[in-house]
Amino acid sequence: MLAAIFIIFSPNEKKAPSNDNVKVLDYSELMTLVRTGEVENLTIMGDQARGKTKGGEAFMVNVVISNLFLEQLDKSGVKTKFERPQPAFGISRALDLLGTFLWFAILFMIFRSMKGGGGLGGLGGFMRGNTRVVEPKTTKVMFTDVLGIAEAKKEVSEIVDFLSDPEKYSRIGAKIPKGVLLVGPPGTGKTLLARAIAGEAGVPFLSISGSDFVEMFVGVGASRVRSLFESAKKRAPCLIFIDEIDAVGRQRGGGFGGGNDEREQTLNALLVEMDGFETNEGIIIVAATNRSDVLDDALLRPGRFDRQVHIPLPDIKGREEIVAKYLKQIKIATDVDAEVIARGTPGFSGAELANLVNEAALMAARFNKKVATQKEFDFARDKILMGVERKSLSMTKDEIKMTAYHEAGHAICSVVLPEVDPIHKITIVPRGGALGMVQHLPERDKVSRNITEIKNNIAVAMGGRAAEEIFFGAGKITTGAESDIFQATRLARLSCTRWGLNDKLGHVFYGESMPAYDGQSAKTNVSDETAKLIDLEVKSMVDAGHKLARETIMKNKAAIERLVAALLEHETLGGDEVKLIVSGKEAFKKKHDAGAKKPLVRTSTFAPTVAAPTAEPKSADKKKKGKDAESE
């Protein structure tokens, strides 16, 4: 390439005559020849002159051009010719030409980018944003891939029908909703459901995040909105998916998130595109958020996002379907049952269930196992719910004993008091930020709570502090009850301010603050007197729970001592073992055939063997017959 540039730009100069047989003269010798008329012609190039004498002899001389010199040549009749000197094509000139070439190349790329900007008046890629387009041929997500949200799939099925056959609805005059808002906790499958809608309908899927619209440059967000809809019109019918729309759709004029002119201009552009003067036939907008309470009212009115689909956490049937799907992707032993895992994971989202299965597979691979057993799944669940064991934490015997009594206080209240979720596991091995823990698992998915259950749960939370006071005295209580007090206070405050379960406060909603509207700042909706009453009633409920916990522990001190002795010996006990200990020491001894006590040292509750189990892998959809789901 450089050789070609050299050939093109190199000067087309004449070849200089050879210096062979050329006599070099002095300036004085040249002037003598000129005066005597011996010089026939002279060619001057800069400060050098070449010529011939009348005798045909060639010569070369360095000259200084002056008026006197030129007059003498003219007077002697010398044929004089002037030529411009041709410099050599050196490295400096080559670098100049290369720099010019690169400059023109940069200008060419800039103009080309501007041409591809779609008339946005700027660089095309920057103004268009990070829109991802998935064509129908590459869309592989279908409704069968979305599990645990059957009602939501049924609600959006008519959108699929409309995108597949729009004329079916236009013939009768029906108007399909322009916007569908998917609302639900993180990890429940909102994005997956949107992709499944496009996959079932066989239409293009345009995806963008709400944060991609907002930039520091004024007007960029609105330009990106217009560019997005222009691309969608070219591909109609199609589906536009805006993830985390609360990043751009927050309430305008103050309130949540404050004011932002660029964000509000972007929101205005989105509102205009959704139902402006131009019709967007065949374009369905699906947005997702877990903060629907902060969205602007204009987004939620009819004609825009007028249909809201709630994506809840999966119930036990949905969890079983999700777990079975992910179990097919790993090798599992015959003792692994999707139903048992689903019953032990209430409140888990689809993403958390996928993480649980992956954690179990990682643990099996770490210890060179060929398959993942139920033991790995139990460990993965405990790790997610309670944190990783802190086996390296150094604790004295007195601290371990205090922790055992503290956790035993929680456990006794959980077993004795009615309408409390059963115990799944109790441990005095530090996990996460806790020195010990009592883990509860509900027998079924709950949708509401009654006042008796709430009061008993407050008593369970205060059981640890009550046990410390009874067995060690008020002067020896520790800071280990911090999270317990927080949970008890939270339940009491919600009962008084939101759930209407307090007689003195009545059936009134006492939120901490009401949202702001019309640019007004948020204000508390309770008076000073009411706030004082709320604080008194919250304290009264917590004190009542603490009193109930003390009464329960005093009546069951012998059971507490048996449970503490078992915890100091085994460190971790299951829920069935706790019930046996509370019912009588002999029953627990018979089950375990207990021998000599272990030394009071920290040991891991999970010590898988390195050797691979003999169990063979099985398919996740095969359920074990006769398995007791309550064996957890």
XYZ file of C-alpha atoms in Angstrom:
632
model
C 0.000 0.000 0.000
C 2.818 2.411 0.896
C 4.569 1.519 -2.346
C 1.432 2.433 -4.295
C 1.180 5.775 -2.486
C 4.847 6.428 -3.285
C 4.300 5.742 -6.977
C 1.170 7.885 -7.167
C 2.481 10.912 -5.329
C 6.111 10.825 -6.475
C 7.031 13.676 -8.913
C 7.322 12.915 -12.594
C 10.765 14.569 -12.853
C 13.318 14.296 -15.620
C 16.375 12.223 -15.020
C 19.291 14.467 -14.142
C 22.209 14.309 -16.578
C 25.195 12.287 -15.537
C 28.194 14.082 -14.049
C 30.520 12.118 -16.323
C 32.511 14.396 -18.781
C 31.095 17.538 -17.141
C 33.666 20.151 -16.252
C 33.149 21.995 -12.957
C 33.890 25.692 -13.276
C 34.318 28.525 -10.841
C 32.032 31.524 -10.991
C 34.910 33.727 -12.257
C 35.692 31.240 -15.034
C 32.028 31.273 -16.092
C 31.990 35.088 -16.231
C 35.155 35.069 -18.372
C 33.554 32.647 -20.836
C 30.398 34.737 -20.940
C 32.295 37.992 -21.693
C 34.302 36.334 -24.465
C 31.152 34.864 -26.014
C 32.219 31.252 -25.546
C 28.974 30.166 -23.753
C 26.242 28.851 -26.068
C 23.414 28.120 -23.523
C 22.883 28.029 -19.804
C 20.219 26.285 -17.686
C 19.809 27.674 -14.188
C 18.150 25.605 -11.434
C 18.271 27.378 -8.094
C 21.906 28.106 -7.218
C 23.267 25.683 -9.788
C 23.785 26.228 -13.522
C 24.594 23.811 -16.331
C 25.562 24.742 -19.863
C 27.649 24.145 -22.988
C 30.356 26.090 -24.695
C 30.275 26.756 -28.436
C 32.887 24.047 -28.679
C 30.411 21.496 -27.236
C 32.063 21.144 -23.869
C 29.590 20.651 -20.945
C 30.166 22.394 -17.683
C 28.557 22.936 -14.271
C 28.938 25.854 -11.922
C 27.413 27.238 -8.726
C 26.059 30.718 -9.300
C 24.547 33.605 -7.386
C 21.615 35.153 -9.226
C 21.837 38.947 -9.437
C 20.723 41.706 -11.768
C 24.321 42.263 -12.903
C 24.718 38.567 -13.719
C 21.491 38.440 -15.716
C 22.378 41.653 -17.655
C 25.766 40.196 -18.608
C 24.131 37.009 -19.937
C 21.683 39.020 -21.970
C 24.404 41.309 -23.311
C 26.562 38.320 -24.418
C 23.584 36.631 -26.145
C 23.644 33.495 -23.989
C 20.529 31.388 -24.365
C 19.307 31.215 -20.773
C 16.675 28.847 -19.368
C 15.320 28.701 -15.827
C 13.950 25.462 -14.255
C 12.471 24.848 -10.792
C 14.565 22.456 -8.748
C 12.855 19.044 -8.014
C 13.550 17.876 -4.480
C 13.962 14.175 -3.719
C 10.971 12.195 -2.340
C 12.239 11.712 1.218
C 10.858 10.228 4.433
C 9.394 13.525 5.663
C 7.246 13.895 2.558
C 6.079 10.282 2.849
C 4.981 10.900 6.457
C 3.096 14.040 5.411
C 1.219 12.087 2.751
C 0.443 9.267 5.195
C -0.968 11.721 7.765
C -3.172 13.302 5.085
C -4.439 9.862 4.088
C -5.337 8.942 7.691
C -7.144 12.246 8.193
C -9.321 11.642 5.146
C -10.015 8.080 6.356
C -11.249 9.379 9.738
C -13.494 11.947 8.065
C -14.919 9.227 5.827
C -15.821 7.023 8.815
C -17.465 9.925 10.666
C -19.633 10.867 7.698
C -20.527 7.220 7.207
C -21.642 6.926 10.848
C -23.717 10.091 10.533
C -25.347 8.693 7.436
C -26.346 5.563 9.362
C -27.877 7.591 12.188
C -31.323 7.579 10.643
C -31.607 11.344 10.534
C -31.034 11.720 14.269
C -28.426 14.408 13.759
C -25.604 12.551 15.534
C -23.562 9.391 15.627
C -25.960 6.573 14.822
C -24.888 3.984 17.359
C -24.811 6.471 20.249
C -28.228 7.937 19.513
C -29.857 4.547 18.931
C -28.717 3.165 22.255
C -28.246 -0.466 23.211
C -31.311 -2.006 21.595
C -31.030 -5.765 21.149
C -33.072 -7.329 18.361
C -33.917 -11.034 18.409
C -35.403 -12.314 15.179
C -38.111 -15.036 15.205
C -35.750 -17.650 13.759
C -33.354 -17.284 16.686
C -36.020 -17.106 19.431
C -36.081 -20.445 21.214
C -38.001 -19.518 24.393
C -41.574 -20.790 24.549
C -44.306 -20.926 27.196
C -43.182 -24.454 28.072
C -39.891 -22.948 29.305
C -41.702 -20.608 31.720
C -42.760 -22.524 34.830
C -44.433 -21.647 38.101
C -46.584 -18.763 36.786
C -49.453 -20.514 35.013
C -51.974 -17.708 35.668
C -49.661 -15.066 34.205
C -49.093 -17.142 31.063
C -52.832 -17.509 30.633
C -53.345 -13.753 30.963
C -50.824 -12.872 28.263
C -51.951 -15.615 25.884
C -54.302 -13.237 24.040
C -51.333 -11.000 23.217
C -49.744 -13.959 21.484
C -52.989 -14.558 19.614
C -53.134 -10.916 18.523
C -49.548 -10.832 17.286
C -50.122 -14.084 15.393
C -53.423 -12.992 13.785
C -54.114 -9.225 14.173
C -56.984 -9.270 11.652
C -58.968 -11.578 13.920
C -59.372 -8.701 16.380
C -59.572 -5.833 13.898
C -62.547 -7.420 12.084
C -64.674 -7.199 15.200
C -63.332 -3.791 16.193
C -61.497 -4.930 19.327
C -58.376 -3.074 20.419
C -55.629 -5.067 22.028
C -53.828 -3.363 24.947
C -50.824 -1.401 23.732
C -48.797 -1.938 26.870
C -48.488 -4.755 29.383
C -46.678 -4.176 32.673
C -45.168 -7.239 34.353
C -44.889 -6.632 38.094
C -43.227 -8.994 40.505
C -40.272 -9.690 42.791
C -36.814 -10.175 41.276
C -36.099 -13.570 39.771
C -39.704 -14.615 39.122
C -39.331 -14.811 35.330
C -40.593 -11.481 33.960
C -37.967 -11.220 31.214
C -38.335 -14.909 30.371
C -42.108 -14.496 30.002
C -41.668 -11.533 27.625
C -39.311 -13.548 25.422
C -41.755 -16.445 25.493
C -44.547 -14.169 24.205
C -42.409 -13.225 21.200
C -41.345 -16.832 20.702
C -44.914 -18.148 20.727
C -46.101 -15.418 18.348
C -43.099 -15.799 16.038
C -42.415 -12.043 15.870
C -39.220 -9.983 16.364
C -38.262 -9.160 19.946
C -36.719 -5.726 20.631
C -35.208 -5.526 24.112
C -33.774 -2.514 25.953
C -33.267 -1.534 29.578
C -34.841 1.561 31.077
C -31.423 2.811 32.152
C -30.221 2.761 28.496
C -32.499 5.702 27.701
C -31.092 8.158 30.212
C -27.744 9.798 29.432
C -25.996 12.941 30.634
C -26.522 14.601 27.233
C -29.785 16.475 26.740
C -32.115 14.957 24.172
C -30.339 11.622 23.812
C -33.004 9.668 25.726
C -35.871 11.059 23.656
C -33.936 10.336 20.447
C -33.409 6.771 21.544
C -37.124 6.349 22.225
C -37.990 7.606 18.732
C -35.314 5.403 17.175
C -36.646 2.381 19.060
C -40.176 2.885 17.746
C -38.924 3.567 14.204
C -37.137 0.222 14.254
C -40.254 -1.459 15.644
C -42.487 -0.012 12.896
C -40.220 -1.502 10.253
C -40.543 -4.933 11.880
C -44.247 -4.807 12.831
C -45.870 -6.893 14.101
C -43.273 -7.113 16.862
C -42.752 -6.938 20.602
C -40.864 -4.197 22.474
C -39.585 -5.182 25.914
C -38.392 -2.485 28.350
C -36.737 -3.997 31.403
C -36.612 -2.074 34.702
C -38.865 0.677 33.365
C -38.862 2.418 36.752
C -35.422 3.817 35.803
C -37.120 6.153 33.309
C -40.786 6.023 34.328
C -40.666 7.448 37.845
C -43.165 10.067 38.919
C -42.477 13.507 37.496
C -42.329 16.726 39.439
C -40.512 15.510 42.547
C -41.411 12.769 44.957
C -39.713 9.426 44.442
C -36.284 9.807 42.876
C -36.359 13.604 42.639
C -36.620 15.674 39.461
C -34.523 15.174 36.362
C -35.207 17.146 33.174
C -33.526 14.655 30.860
C -35.384 11.703 32.397
C -38.702 13.543 32.230
C -38.137 14.446 28.561
C -37.437 10.797 27.860
C -40.621 9.773 29.668
C -42.634 12.349 27.717
C -41.256 10.982 24.443
C -42.248 7.458 25.502
C -45.781 8.577 26.380
C -46.181 10.324 23.004
C -44.938 7.306 21.074
C -47.311 4.977 22.899
C -50.509 6.853 22.020
C -49.523 9.956 20.055
C -50.925 11.148 16.739
C -49.219 8.297 14.893
C -50.669 4.831 15.192
C -48.307 1.994 16.039
C -50.264 -0.905 14.605
C -48.933 -4.330 15.454
C -46.541 -3.114 18.167
C -46.991 -4.438 21.694
C -44.921 -2.927 24.515
C -44.114 -5.150 27.480
C -42.323 -3.622 30.465
C -41.077 -5.166 33.690
C -40.496 -3.716 37.144
C -40.565 -4.646 40.809
C -41.258 -1.007 41.801
C -44.679 -0.309 40.333
C -45.470 2.038 43.241
C -43.019 4.680 41.950
C -44.232 4.756 38.328
C -45.834 7.886 36.910
C -49.634 7.822 36.736
C -49.565 8.754 33.052
C -47.839 5.457 32.259
C -50.534 3.400 33.954
C -53.631 5.032 32.505
C -55.784 3.254 29.873
C -54.224 3.436 26.430
C -50.687 2.927 27.691
C -49.723 0.315 30.259
C -53.359 -0.351 31.020
C -52.858 -4.047 31.791
C -50.780 -5.111 34.759
C -49.837 -8.756 35.135
C -48.622 -9.773 38.569
C -45.797 -12.331 38.547
C -45.795 -13.845 42.059
C -43.330 -16.125 43.747
C -44.083 -19.720 42.735
C -46.234 -21.889 44.977
C -45.247 -25.424 45.944
C -46.497 -26.870 42.648
C -44.642 -24.233 40.659
C -41.462 -24.768 42.686
C -41.650 -28.485 42.005
C -41.919 -27.853 38.250
C -38.978 -25.426 38.305
C -36.787 -27.734 40.390
C -37.606 -30.700 38.124
C -36.579 -28.638 35.084
C -33.168 -27.751 36.510
C -32.585 -31.242 37.909
C -32.624 -32.551 34.327
C -29.513 -30.492 33.640
C -27.360 -32.240 36.270
C -26.700 -35.807 37.395
C -28.583 -36.725 40.559
C -28.855 -39.740 42.854
C -31.986 -41.807 43.420
C -32.689 -40.150 46.778
C -33.210 -36.700 45.246
C -36.889 -35.758 44.952
C -38.108 -32.514 43.391
C -41.216 -32.526 45.606
C -39.164 -32.717 48.793
C -36.930 -29.854 47.651
C -39.975 -27.764 46.720
C -41.595 -28.309 50.142
C -38.410 -27.169 51.852
C -37.992 -23.951 49.858
C -41.058 -21.741 50.511
C -40.596 -18.176 49.307
C -37.866 -19.094 46.812
C -38.047 -17.490 43.363
C -37.248 -19.323 40.146
C -33.781 -17.778 40.038
C -33.084 -18.833 43.634
C -34.177 -22.407 42.890
C -31.837 -22.503 39.901
C -29.061 -21.261 42.177
C -29.861 -23.943 44.767
C -29.570 -26.743 42.185
C -26.314 -25.285 40.897
C -24.885 -24.980 44.423
C -25.684 -28.653 45.052
C -23.966 -29.661 41.809
C -20.918 -27.536 42.684
C -20.672 -29.151 46.103
C -20.860 -32.657 44.623
C -18.169 -31.838 42.068
C -15.950 -30.274 44.734
C -15.790 -33.603 46.576
C -15.324 -35.664 43.397
C -18.800 -37.168 43.430
C -20.342 -38.462 40.229
C -23.881 -37.469 41.242
C -25.519 -34.948 43.577
C -27.363 -36.514 46.502
C -30.038 -35.144 48.803
C -27.279 -34.306 51.271
C -25.833 -31.744 48.847
C -29.255 -30.172 48.300
C -29.835 -29.856 52.054
C -26.443 -28.200 52.436
C -27.127 -25.809 49.537
C -30.465 -24.781 51.066
C -28.908 -24.199 54.485
C -26.131 -22.175 52.883
C -28.654 -19.928 51.091
C -30.991 -19.518 54.086
C -28.512 -19.353 56.959
C -25.142 -18.568 55.387
C -21.879 -20.463 55.260
C -20.576 -22.212 58.355
C -17.887 -20.166 60.103
C -15.914 -23.121 61.419
C -12.807 -21.024 61.945
C -14.528 -18.720 64.478
C -12.942 -19.160 67.889
C -15.425 -19.311 70.792
C -14.912 -20.144 74.464
C -16.856 -22.899 76.217
C -18.927 -20.285 78.068
C -19.866 -18.551 74.791
C -20.855 -21.878 73.220
C -22.945 -22.743 76.280
C -24.652 -19.339 76.217
C -25.429 -19.804 72.518
C -26.901 -23.260 73.210
C -29.275 -21.899 75.873
C -30.204 -18.962 73.629
C -31.132 -21.213 70.696
C -32.857 -23.705 72.979
C -35.096 -20.861 74.217
C -36.222 -20.191 70.651
C -36.752 -23.905 70.015
C -38.863 -24.581 73.129
C -41.203 -21.685 72.301
C -41.481 -22.955 68.717
C -42.430 -26.470 69.862
C -44.774 -25.582 72.722
C -46.656 -22.538 71.385
C -49.411 -23.205 68.815
C -49.588 -21.898 65.223
C -45.810 -21.506 64.898
C -43.961 -22.875 61.889
C -42.255 -26.171 62.744
C -38.505 -26.322 63.324
C -36.420 -27.648 60.453
C -32.988 -27.393 62.080
C -31.279 -25.937 65.130
C -27.533 -25.350 65.276
C -24.934 -23.688 67.483
C -22.406 -23.612 64.648
C -21.910 -19.966 63.574
C -23.403 -19.213 60.163
C -23.248 -15.867 58.395
C -23.508 -13.175 61.053
C -25.188 -15.390 63.659
C -23.518 -17.498 66.381
C -26.372 -19.998 66.196
C -29.707 -20.340 64.494
C -33.129 -21.991 64.593
C -34.494 -22.507 61.095
C -38.264 -22.782 60.558
C -39.977 -24.152 57.489
C -43.750 -23.735 57.046
C -45.773 -26.827 56.275
C -47.544 -25.025 53.444
C -47.496 -21.736 51.549
C -49.196 -19.074 53.641
C -51.137 -16.139 52.297
C -52.148 -14.491 55.581
C -51.499 -14.525 59.336
C -53.813 -14.239 62.326
C -53.181 -12.273 65.490
C -52.465 -15.385 67.595
C -49.780 -16.542 65.176
C -48.169 -13.080 65.178
C -48.100 -12.863 69.000
C -46.621 -16.362 69.297
C -43.954 -15.566 66.696
C -42.999 -12.481 68.719
C -42.657 -14.758 71.748
C -40.467 -17.159 69.727
C -38.229 -14.243 68.692
C -37.859 -13.166 72.344
C -37.261 -16.748 73.562
C -33.491 -16.452 73.241
C -33.248 -13.361 75.431
C -35.685 -14.872 77.951
C -33.550 -18.039 78.230
C -30.428 -15.981 78.868
C -32.194 -14.082 81.680
C -33.571 -17.230 83.323
C -30.460 -19.426 83.231
C -27.710 -16.800 83.548
C -29.383 -13.834 85.207
C -30.219 -10.343 83.951
C -26.627 -9.239 84.505
C -25.289 -11.773 81.971
C -27.524 -11.130 78.963
C -25.652 -10.660 75.676
C -25.950 -8.742 72.420
C -26.908 -11.915 70.544
C -30.593 -10.973 70.562
C -30.201 -7.996 68.200
C -31.800 -9.625 65.148
C -34.461 -11.247 67.371
C -35.489 -7.881 68.805
C -35.573 -6.399 65.310
C -37.914 -9.134 64.043
C -40.191 -8.869 67.079
C -40.385 -5.068 66.779
C -41.064 -5.321 63.035
C -44.000 -7.700 63.541
C -45.414 -5.528 66.327
C -45.122 -2.297 64.313
C -46.726 -3.816 61.225
C -49.568 -5.116 63.386
C -50.177 -1.648 64.806
C -49.666 0.566 61.745
C -50.631 -1.488 58.692
C -52.591 -4.592 59.589
C -55.124 -3.059 62.010
C -54.557 -5.712 64.688
C -54.316 -3.367 67.686
C -57.479 -2.431 69.580
C -56.300 1.021 70.698
C -55.103 2.114 67.255
C -58.086 0.613 65.459
C -58.486 -0.315 61.810
C -56.488 2.583 60.421
C -53.439 2.601 58.148
C -50.579 4.464 59.822
C -47.823 4.439 57.222
C -44.589 6.233 57.983
C -45.226 8.690 55.133
C -47.566 9.229 52.216
C -46.228 9.638 48.647
C -45.831 13.178 47.318
C -47.969 14.547 44.490
C -47.948 17.759 42.446
C -44.419 18.619 43.506
C -45.241 18.588 47.235
C -42.793 16.983 49.638
C -43.711 13.746 51.388
C -45.428 14.199 54.755
C -46.094 11.870 57.651
C -49.765 11.107 58.080
C -49.771 10.718 61.865
C -49.858 13.338 64.596
C -47.355 13.494 67.422
C -49.901 12.023 69.841
C -50.642 9.103 67.504
C -46.939 8.470 66.901
C -46.413 8.294 70.666
C -49.343 5.869 70.994
C -47.907 3.692 68.232
C -44.558 3.496 70.019
C -46.289 2.567 73.290
C -48.388 -0.166 71.688
C -45.420 -1.610 69.801
C -43.477 -1.802 73.054
C -46.508 -3.339 74.777
C -46.741 -6.120 72.167
C -43.013 -6.888 72.359
C -43.125 -6.911 76.181
C -46.108 -9.266 76.070
C -44.195 -11.605 73.763
C -41.188 -11.506 76.088
C -43.420 -12.333 79.062
C -45.017 -15.250 77.196
C -41.569 -16.582 76.271
C -40.402 -16.450 79.936
C -43.528 -18.288 81.111
C -43.067 -20.976 78.463
C -39.396 -21.511 79.306
C -40.046 -21.613 83.087
C -42.601 -24.387 82.553
C -40.168 -26.392 80.390
C -36.787 -25.906 82.110
C -36.106 -29.640 82.149
C -36.679 -29.855 78.383
C -34.358 -26.880 77.905
C -31.582 -28.649 79.839
C -32.002 -31.812 77.742
C -31.935 -29.806 74.527
C -28.827 -27.866 75.574
C -27.009 -31.098 76.471
C -27.850 -32.540 73.042
C -26.715 -29.365 71.278
C -23.391 -29.339 73.134
C -22.915 -32.956 72.096
C -24.116 -32.881 68.465
C -24.037 -29.117 67.628
C -26.789 -29.495 65.005
C -30.179 -31.166 65.397
C -33.114 -31.708 63.071
C -36.697 -30.740 63.808
C -37.783 -34.312 64.577
C -34.868 -34.704 66.983
C -35.889 -31.532 68.839
C -39.415 -32.931 69.305
C -38.006 -36.194 70.669
C -35.794 -34.362 73.143
C -38.667 -32.190 74.353
C -40.912 -35.232 74.746
C -38.296 -37.225 76.705
C -34.598 -37.946 76.831
C -35.027 -41.731 76.495
C -36.742 -41.429 73.094
C -33.825 -39.399 71.757
C -31.331 -41.910 73.200
C -33.088 -44.812 71.561
C -33.089 -43.122 68.179
C -29.420 -42.197 68.262
C -28.087 -45.039 70.424
C -25.955 -42.350 72.026
C -22.479 -43.289 73.277
C -19.850 -41.175 74.915
C -20.150 -37.435 74.508
C -18.078 -35.652 71.924
C -15.530 -33.044 73.020
C -16.870 -29.493 72.966
C -15.128 -28.357 69.771
C -16.217 -26.873 66.482
C -16.974 -29.449 63.796
C -18.524 -29.116 60.368
C -22.139 -30.228 60.014
C -21.370 -31.198 56.423
C -18.489 -33.578 55.742
C -19.156 -35.418 52.477
C -16.951 -38.333 51.600
C -14.579 -38.217 48.694
C -15.614 -41.576 47.320
C -18.432 -41.552 44.802
C -21.761 -42.982 46.009
C -23.047 -46.190 44.558
C -26.361 -44.608 43.618
C -26.893 -44.296 39.908
C -28.090 -41.108 38.203
C -31.768 -40.837 37.514
C -33.999 -38.559 35.551
C -35.476 -35.655 37.502
C -39.013 -36.444 36.418
C -38.923 -39.856 38.188
C -40.291 -39.482 41.676
C -39.426 -41.866 44.463
C -42.436 -43.940 45.478
C -43.494 -43.957 49.086
C -41.169 -41.058 49.989
C -42.314 -39.200 53.082
C -42.216 -35.523 52.079
C -42.055 -34.521 55.741
C -38.716 -36.291 56.319
C -37.048 -32.905 56.055
